[in-house]
mmCIF file of C-alpha atoms in Angstrom:
data_model
loop_
_atom_site.group_PDB
_atom_site.id
_atom_site.type_symbol
_atom_site.label_atom_id
_atom_site.label_comp_id
_atom_site.label_asym_id
_atom_site.label_seq_id
_atom_site.Cartn_x
_atom_site.Cartn_y
_atom_site.Cartn_z
ATOM 1 C CA MET A 13 125.464 129.542 52.512
ATOM 2 C CA ALA A 14 128.327 130.305 54.724
ATOM 3 C CA SER A 15 128.329 128.080 58.363
ATOM 4 C CA VAL A 16 126.673 129.488 61.107
ATOM 5 C CA THR A 17 129.292 130.609 63.704
ATOM 6 C CA GLN A 18 129.340 130.273 67.550
ATOM 7 C CA HIS A 19 128.905 134.160 68.330
ATOM 8 C CA GLN A 20 125.962 134.042 66.544
ATOM 9 C CA ILE A 21 124.223 131.011 68.087
ATOM 10 C CA GLN A 22 125.526 133.648 71.084
ATOM 11 C CA LYS A 23 123.436 136.208 69.607
ATOM 12 C CA PHE A 24 120.678 134.674 69.120
ATOM 13 C CA ARG A 25 120.939 133.195 72.443
ATOM 14 C CA GLU A 26 121.419 137.247 73.692
ATOM 15 C CA ASP A 27 118.350 138.778 71.308
ATOM 16 C CA GLY A 28 116.020 135.875 70.873
ATOM 17 C CA PHE A 29 116.366 135.545 67.038
ATOM 18 C CA LEU A 30 118.614 135.335 64.475
ATOM 19 C CA VAL A 31 118.523 136.435 61.174
ATOM 20 C CA LEU A 32 120.805 134.145 58.506
ATOM 21 C CA GLU A 33 120.674 135.839 55.019
ATOM 22 C CA GLY A 34 121.107 134.231 51.908
ATOM 23 C CA PHE A 35 120.646 130.549 54.123
ATOM 24 C CA PHE A 36 118.865 128.568 50.871
ATOM 25 C CA THR A 37 118.749 129.317 47.651
ATOM 26 C CA PRO A 38 116.397 131.040 45.287
ATOM 27 C CA GLU A 39 116.149 127.967 43.513
ATOM 28 C CA GLU A 40 114.348 126.662 46.228
ATOM 29 C CA CYS A 41 112.652 128.786 47.434
ATOM 30 C CA ASP A 42 111.250 129.250 43.805
ATOM 31 C CA SER A 43 110.685 125.112 44.124
ATOM 32 C CA MET A 44 108.543 126.157 47.064
ATOM 33 C CA ARG A 45 106.091 129.111 45.690
ATOM 34 C CA ASP A 46 106.055 126.437 42.980
ATOM 35 C CA ARG A 47 104.641 123.797 44.802
ATOM 36 C CA VAL A 48 102.369 125.709 46.250
ATOM 37 C CA CYS A 49 101.057 127.060 42.931
ATOM 38 C CA GLY A 50 100.139 123.657 42.835
ATOM 39 C CA ILE A 51 98.610 122.896 45.957
ATOM 40 C CA LEU A 52 96.078 125.931 45.426
ATOM 41 C CA ALA A 53 94.955 125.046 42.106
ATOM 42 C CA GLU A 54 93.863 121.653 43.384
ATOM 43 C CA MET A 55 92.310 123.399 46.673
ATOM 44 C CA GLU A 56 88.626 122.134 47.464
ATOM 45 C CA VAL A 57 87.310 124.205 50.904
ATOM 46 C CA PRO A 58 84.063 122.926 51.637
ATOM 47 C CA PRO A 59 81.706 125.987 52.249
ATOM 48 C CA HIS A 60 81.914 125.152 56.379
ATOM 49 C CA CYS A 61 85.397 125.365 56.064
ATOM 50 C CA ARG A 62 85.450 128.344 55.011
ATOM 51 C CA THR A 63 86.907 130.472 58.436
ATOM 52 C CA ALA A 64 88.998 132.918 58.147
ATOM 53 C CA PHE A 65 92.248 133.028 59.677
ATOM 54 C CA SER A 66 92.810 136.177 62.867
ATOM 55 C CA THR A 67 94.951 137.041 65.191
ATOM 56 C CA LYS A 68 92.518 139.622 66.850
ATOM 57 C CA GLU A 69 91.801 137.682 70.580
ATOM 58 C CA GLU A 70 88.233 137.292 70.176
ATOM 59 C CA GLU A 71 88.310 136.921 66.582
ATOM 60 C CA GLN A 72 90.491 134.026 66.699
ATOM 61 C CA LEU A 73 88.155 132.365 69.445
ATOM 62 C CA GLN A 74 85.071 133.014 67.623
ATOM 63 C CA GLU A 75 86.883 132.026 64.471
ATOM 64 C CA GLN A 76 89.254 129.282 65.083
ATOM 65 C CA GLY A 77 87.562 128.636 68.449
ATOM 66 C CA SER A 78 84.958 127.426 67.100
ATOM 67 C CA SER A 79 85.877 125.697 64.402
ATOM 68 C CA ASP A 80 87.283 121.987 64.187
ATOM 69 C CA TYR A 81 88.172 123.086 61.434
ATOM 70 C CA PHE A 82 91.056 124.290 62.739
ATOM 71 C CA LEU A 83 91.797 122.087 65.571
ATOM 72 C CA THR A 84 92.167 119.270 63.768
ATOM 73 C CA SER A 85 94.460 120.676 61.025
ATOM 74 C CA GLY A 86 97.799 119.800 63.030
ATOM 75 C CA ASP A 87 98.414 116.239 61.553
ATOM 76 C CA LYS A 88 96.734 117.531 57.579
ATOM 77 C CA ILE A 89 97.357 120.028 55.270
ATOM 78 C CA ARG A 90 94.543 122.945 55.045
ATOM 79 C CA PHE A 91 93.818 126.408 53.987
ATOM 80 C CA PHE A 92 93.367 129.610 56.330
ATOM 81 C CA PHE A 93 91.588 132.566 54.601
ATOM 82 C CA GLU A 94 92.544 136.670 54.692
ATOM 83 C CA LYS A 95 89.455 138.457 56.788
ATOM 84 C CA GLY A 96 87.276 140.167 53.934
ATOM 85 C CA VAL A 97 87.440 137.533 51.287
ATOM 86 C CA LEU A 98 84.611 135.607 51.781
ATOM 87 C CA ASP A 99 80.286 136.463 51.874
ATOM 88 C CA GLU A 100 78.401 135.577 54.149
ATOM 89 C CA ARG A 101 77.220 132.550 51.828
ATOM 90 C CA GLY A 102 81.061 130.990 51.799
ATOM 91 C CA ASN A 103 81.683 132.428 48.263
ATOM 92 C CA PHE A 104 84.954 133.811 46.808
ATOM 93 C CA LEU A 105 84.900 137.673 46.362
ATOM 94 C CA ILE A 106 88.124 137.609 44.759
ATOM 95 C CA ALA A 107 90.563 135.126 43.104
ATOM 96 C CA LYS A 108 90.651 132.108 45.594
ATOM 97 C CA GLU A 109 94.861 131.865 45.573
ATOM 98 C CA LYS A 110 94.281 135.663 46.315
ATOM 99 C CA SER A 111 92.468 135.348 49.583
ATOM 100 C CA VAL A 112 94.406 132.520 51.466
ATOM 101 C CA SER A 113 96.152 133.846 54.516
ATOM 102 C CA LYS A 114 98.176 130.504 55.638
ATOM 103 C CA ILE A 115 98.317 126.693 54.660
ATOM 104 C CA GLY A 116 98.814 124.373 57.557
ATOM 105 C CA HIS A 117 99.723 122.602 59.342
ATOM 106 C CA ALA A 118 101.718 119.632 58.265
ATOM 107 C CA LEU A 119 103.325 120.512 55.190
ATOM 108 C CA HIS A 120 106.570 119.326 56.912
ATOM 109 C CA ALA A 121 105.031 115.687 57.053
ATOM 110 C CA HIS A 122 102.513 115.393 53.510
ATOM 111 C CA ASP A 123 104.350 117.783 50.922
ATOM 112 C CA PRO A 124 107.255 116.510 49.000
ATOM 113 C CA VAL A 125 109.086 118.912 48.646
ATOM 114 C CA PHE A 126 108.316 120.763 51.975
ATOM 115 C CA LYS A 127 109.457 118.091 54.214
ATOM 116 C CA GLN A 128 112.764 118.178 52.065
ATOM 117 C CA ILE A 129 113.699 121.340 53.043
ATOM 118 C CA THR A 130 112.545 121.175 56.711
ATOM 119 C CA HIS A 131 114.941 118.278 56.657
ATOM 120 C CA SER A 132 117.810 119.392 54.691
ATOM 121 C CA SER A 133 120.884 119.242 55.634
ATOM 122 C CA LYS A 134 121.742 122.584 56.375
ATOM 123 C CA VAL A 135 118.417 122.869 58.414
ATOM 124 C CA GLN A 136 120.431 119.609 60.344
ATOM 125 C CA GLU A 137 123.657 121.448 60.935
ATOM 126 C CA LEU A 138 121.983 124.202 62.720
ATOM 127 C CA GLY A 139 119.980 122.235 65.300
ATOM 128 C CA ARG A 140 123.114 120.408 66.084
ATOM 129 C CA LYS A 141 124.779 124.076 65.912
ATOM 130 C CA LEU A 142 121.747 125.187 68.390
ATOM 131 C CA GLY A 143 122.364 122.336 70.675
ATOM 132 C CA LEU A 144 119.509 120.288 70.037
ATOM 133 C CA GLU A 145 119.644 116.830 70.858
ATOM 134 C CA ARG A 146 116.252 115.061 69.653
ATOM 135 C CA PRO A 147 114.945 117.583 68.451
ATOM 136 C CA VAL A 148 111.060 116.997 66.303
ATOM 137 C CA VAL A 149 109.397 118.673 64.263
ATOM 138 C CA VAL A 150 105.560 120.091 65.720
ATOM 139 C CA GLN A 151 104.466 122.162 63.060
ATOM 140 C CA SER A 152 104.508 123.784 59.626
ATOM 141 C CA MET A 153 102.733 126.404 57.656
ATOM 142 C CA TYR A 154 103.169 127.972 54.337
ATOM 143 C CA ILE A 155 102.031 132.024 54.865
ATOM 144 C CA PHE A 156 100.928 134.753 51.849
ATOM 145 C CA LYS A 157 100.537 137.822 53.617
ATOM 146 C CA GLN A 158 99.100 138.919 50.124
ATOM 147 C CA PRO A 159 99.233 141.893 48.826
ATOM 148 C CA ASN A 160 97.218 145.012 50.384
ATOM 149 C CA ILE A 161 95.161 142.631 52.425
ATOM 150 C CA GLY A 162 97.495 140.374 54.208
ATOM 151 C CA GLY A 163 96.331 141.714 57.589
ATOM 152 C CA GLU A 164 98.487 142.301 60.441
ATOM 153 C CA VAL A 165 99.945 139.317 63.459
ATOM 154 C CA THR A 166 99.384 141.171 66.581
ATOM 155 C CA PRO A 167 102.402 141.213 69.378
ATOM 156 C CA HIS A 168 102.324 138.099 70.507
ATOM 157 C CA GLN A 169 105.035 134.764 71.249
ATOM 158 C CA ASP A 170 105.204 131.406 70.054
ATOM 159 C CA ALA A 171 104.928 129.301 73.339
ATOM 160 C CA THR A 172 101.478 131.006 73.717
ATOM 161 C CA PHE A 173 99.988 128.375 71.196
ATOM 162 C CA LEU A 174 103.033 125.951 71.389
ATOM 163 C CA HIS A 175 103.311 125.514 75.599
ATOM 164 C CA THR A 176 105.365 123.225 77.069
ATOM 165 C CA GLU A 177 107.677 122.095 79.611
ATOM 166 C CA PRO A 178 110.224 123.653 80.863
ATOM 167 C CA LEU A 179 109.877 126.415 78.504
ATOM 168 C CA GLY A 180 112.564 127.534 76.049
ATOM 169 C CA ARG A 181 112.502 124.045 74.122
ATOM 170 C CA VAL A 182 110.162 125.796 71.182
ATOM 171 C CA VAL A 183 111.816 126.974 68.273
ATOM 172 C CA GLY A 184 110.994 128.481 65.045
ATOM 173 C CA PHE A 185 112.485 129.059 61.779
ATOM 174 C CA TRP A 186 111.171 131.608 59.312
ATOM 175 C CA ILE A 187 112.054 131.484 55.298
ATOM 176 C CA ALA A 188 111.702 133.984 53.088
ATOM 177 C CA LEU A 189 110.195 133.174 50.308
ATOM 178 C CA GLU A 190 110.211 136.609 48.693
ATOM 179 C CA ASP A 191 111.721 139.947 50.225
ATOM 180 C CA ALA A 192 110.382 140.274 53.759
ATOM 181 C CA THR A 193 109.894 144.758 53.987
ATOM 182 C CA ARG A 194 108.792 147.087 55.930
ATOM 183 C CA GLU A 195 106.463 147.711 52.884
ATOM 184 C CA ASN A 196 105.258 144.353 52.934
ATOM 185 C CA GLY A 197 104.903 143.113 56.185
ATOM 186 C CA CYS A 198 108.515 142.231 57.997
ATOM 187 C CA LEU A 199 108.667 140.708 61.168
ATOM 188 C CA TRP A 200 109.315 143.550 64.454
ATOM 189 C CA PHE A 201 111.150 141.713 67.816
ATOM 190 C CA ILE A 202 111.631 143.560 70.790
ATOM 191 C CA PRO A 203 115.572 142.489 71.581
ATOM 192 C CA GLY A 204 116.434 140.251 74.498
ATOM 193 C CA SER A 205 111.968 139.738 75.597
ATOM 194 C CA HIS A 206 112.064 135.687 75.322
ATOM 195 C CA THR A 207 113.796 135.866 79.063
ATOM 196 C CA SER A 208 110.758 136.130 81.334
ATOM 197 C CA GLY A 209 108.538 134.060 80.514
ATOM 198 C CA ILE A 210 104.977 133.834 79.029
ATOM 199 C CA ASN A 211 101.752 136.366 79.262
ATOM 200 C CA ARG A 212 99.257 134.116 78.270
ATOM 201 C CA ARG A 213 98.408 130.452 76.872
ATOM 202 C CA MET A 214 95.759 129.534 74.321
ATOM 203 C CA VAL A 215 94.492 126.214 75.550
ATOM 204 C CA ARG A 216 91.658 123.426 74.453
ATOM 205 C CA ALA A 217 88.537 124.719 76.335
ATOM 206 C CA ALA A 218 86.278 122.213 78.743
ATOM 207 C CA PRO A 219 84.192 119.977 76.599
ATOM 208 C CA GLY A 220 80.589 121.556 76.006
ATOM 209 C CA ALA A 221 82.358 125.286 75.963
ATOM 210 C CA SER A 222 81.631 126.904 73.333
ATOM 211 C CA THR A 223 84.274 127.937 71.811
ATOM 212 C CA CYS A 224 87.121 124.277 71.459
ATOM 213 C CA VAL A 225 90.587 126.999 72.964
ATOM 214 C CA GLU A 226 90.289 129.946 75.384
ATOM 215 C CA PHE A 227 93.122 131.842 76.522
ATOM 216 C CA VAL A 228 94.550 132.048 79.774
ATOM 217 C CA GLY A 229 95.786 135.389 81.146
ATOM 218 C CA SER A 230 96.744 137.881 78.310
ATOM 219 C CA GLU A 231 99.042 139.911 76.347
ATOM 220 C CA PRO A 232 100.209 143.200 78.429
ATOM 221 C CA THR A 233 100.345 146.364 76.287
ATOM 222 C CA TYR A 234 103.502 146.609 74.476
ATOM 223 C CA ASP A 235 105.648 149.830 74.526
ATOM 224 C CA ASP A 236 105.847 150.012 70.145
ATOM 225 C CA ARG A 237 109.172 151.739 70.485
ATOM 226 C CA GLN A 238 110.818 148.420 71.934
ATOM 227 C CA PHE A 239 110.483 146.696 69.204
ATOM 228 C CA VAL A 240 112.778 146.873 65.696
ATOM 229 C CA PRO A 241 112.073 145.260 61.781
ATOM 230 C CA VAL A 242 114.083 143.048 60.330
ATOM 231 C CA PRO A 243 113.609 143.157 56.948
ATOM 232 C CA ILE A 244 115.272 140.023 55.462
ATOM 233 C CA SER A 245 115.854 139.285 51.535
ATOM 234 C CA LYS A 246 114.725 136.063 49.807
ATOM 235 C CA GLY A 247 116.154 132.920 50.844
ATOM 236 C CA GLY A 248 116.926 134.514 54.453
ATOM 237 C CA LEU A 249 115.877 132.365 57.364
ATOM 238 C CA ILE A 250 115.335 133.917 61.152
ATOM 239 C CA LEU A 251 115.237 131.876 64.272
ATOM 240 C CA ILE A 252 112.706 132.140 66.238
ATOM 241 C CA HIS A 253 112.811 131.279 70.384
ATOM 242 C CA GLY A 254 109.754 130.132 71.383
ATOM 243 C CA GLU A 255 109.149 132.995 74.455
ATOM 244 C CA VAL A 256 110.989 136.278 72.255
ATOM 245 C CA VAL A 257 107.658 139.181 71.687
ATOM 246 C CA HIS A 258 107.173 139.882 67.818
ATOM 247 C CA LYS A 259 104.171 140.996 65.275
ATOM 248 C CA SER A 260 104.180 141.996 62.256
ATOM 249 C CA GLU A 261 101.757 144.534 59.898
ATOM 250 C CA GLN A 262 99.209 144.867 57.654
ATOM 251 C CA ASN A 263 100.710 144.365 54.126
ATOM 252 C CA PHE A 264 99.558 147.649 52.876
ATOM 253 C CA SER A 265 102.267 147.456 49.784
ATOM 254 C CA GLU A 266 101.385 146.165 45.746
ATOM 255 C CA PHE A 267 103.442 142.588 47.042
ATOM 256 C CA SER A 268 103.143 139.283 48.869
ATOM 257 C CA ARG A 269 105.356 138.374 51.758
ATOM 258 C CA HIS A 270 105.251 134.306 51.130
ATOM 259 C CA VAL A 271 107.031 132.508 53.930
ATOM 260 C CA PHE A 272 107.763 128.873 54.694
ATOM 261 C CA THR A 273 107.854 128.355 58.342
ATOM 262 C CA PHE A 274 108.185 125.002 61.146
ATOM 263 C CA HIS A 275 108.267 124.876 64.614
ATOM 264 C CA VAL A 276 111.002 122.438 65.985
ATOM 265 C CA MET A 277 110.741 121.329 69.896
ATOM 266 C CA GLU A 278 114.264 119.906 71.903
ATOM 267 C CA ALA A 279 112.038 116.483 73.091
ATOM 268 C CA LYS A 280 114.839 115.052 75.364
ATOM 269 C CA ASP A 281 113.454 115.612 78.846
ATOM 270 C CA THR A 282 110.214 117.918 77.837
ATOM 271 C CA SER A 283 106.831 117.359 77.809
ATOM 272 C CA TRP A 284 104.521 118.533 75.648
ATOM 273 C CA SER A 285 101.128 120.135 76.823
ATOM 274 C CA LYS A 286 97.587 118.566 76.731
ATOM 275 C CA GLU A 287 96.483 121.757 76.668
ATOM 276 C CA ASN A 288 97.715 122.508 73.846
ATOM 277 C CA TRP A 289 95.470 122.812 70.532
ATOM 278 C CA LEU A 290 98.093 121.438 68.278
ATOM 279 C CA GLN A 291 98.228 117.730 69.058
ATOM 280 C CA PRO A 292 100.566 114.635 68.045
ATOM 281 C CA THR A 293 98.390 112.005 66.763
ATOM 282 C CA PRO A 294 98.691 108.314 65.718
ATOM 283 C CA GLU A 295 98.580 109.212 62.326
ATOM 284 C CA LEU A 296 101.553 111.702 62.409
ATOM 285 C CA PRO A 297 103.465 111.410 65.665
ATOM 286 C CA PHE A 298 105.864 114.842 66.003
ATOM 287 C CA PRO A 299 108.989 113.466 63.297
ATOM 288 C CA PRO A 300 112.275 113.364 64.418
ATOM 289 C CA LEU A 301 114.425 117.109 62.699
ATOM 290 C CA TYR A 302 117.093 114.450 62.484
ATOM 291 C CA THR A 303 116.803 111.675 60.016
#
């Protein structure tokens, strides 16, 4: 992997995202996929925890908000499922390993393979190139985007869910473990959309509310023509500014689109919102990126 140039860092500042092809080796990608096969083989899902994962707002509130399983997953390794893969009794309608939407949100802390990737020297070097002084890892996810059923992710900004004061302190590292194409659900971005703040926030609801989280503000209707597709090959890394607007389409292809992604916050002179769904815990304070 060639070293990241200042020109590329500048492009990230302008566009709000940056594509770095070949950042990880095929072997590193395969080690993560192999590890997840092992994690799935051991997966035991309590029936009451079988919440489908959705990104549409009402369903987000209903499925995630009513779900303690989601709210308390920040320091654990937990499983979330595609829509339509469970019957009303919570039994799998298809093979369980084909039904998982994502695993979150602390693979970086609890699994040696993902921990090693997250804190790899090239990720740390990239953090320094970005000028991050005290970066901490706030969450991680393994996303499957299953063949034919991998759901769309509607246009959003990551800072909606991971709010900081001031804004602009969160960056996502998005690693393609397989080729991400227009057919299997690559990311789409609105270049330069990271410069005008955020449109909505997902916050913890007041005690006694019918859901555990609620949305403040609303996502505007974006012009589809503003989005550019960003396909990337296996091993590529996309850096994602916390306020850039991005989405992905449903996977209608026969091929999955596996991704490992984690979010880093510059902790220097930054406060993490107490209203975020995700909170550091005594068991797992946000670990420093630099080891």
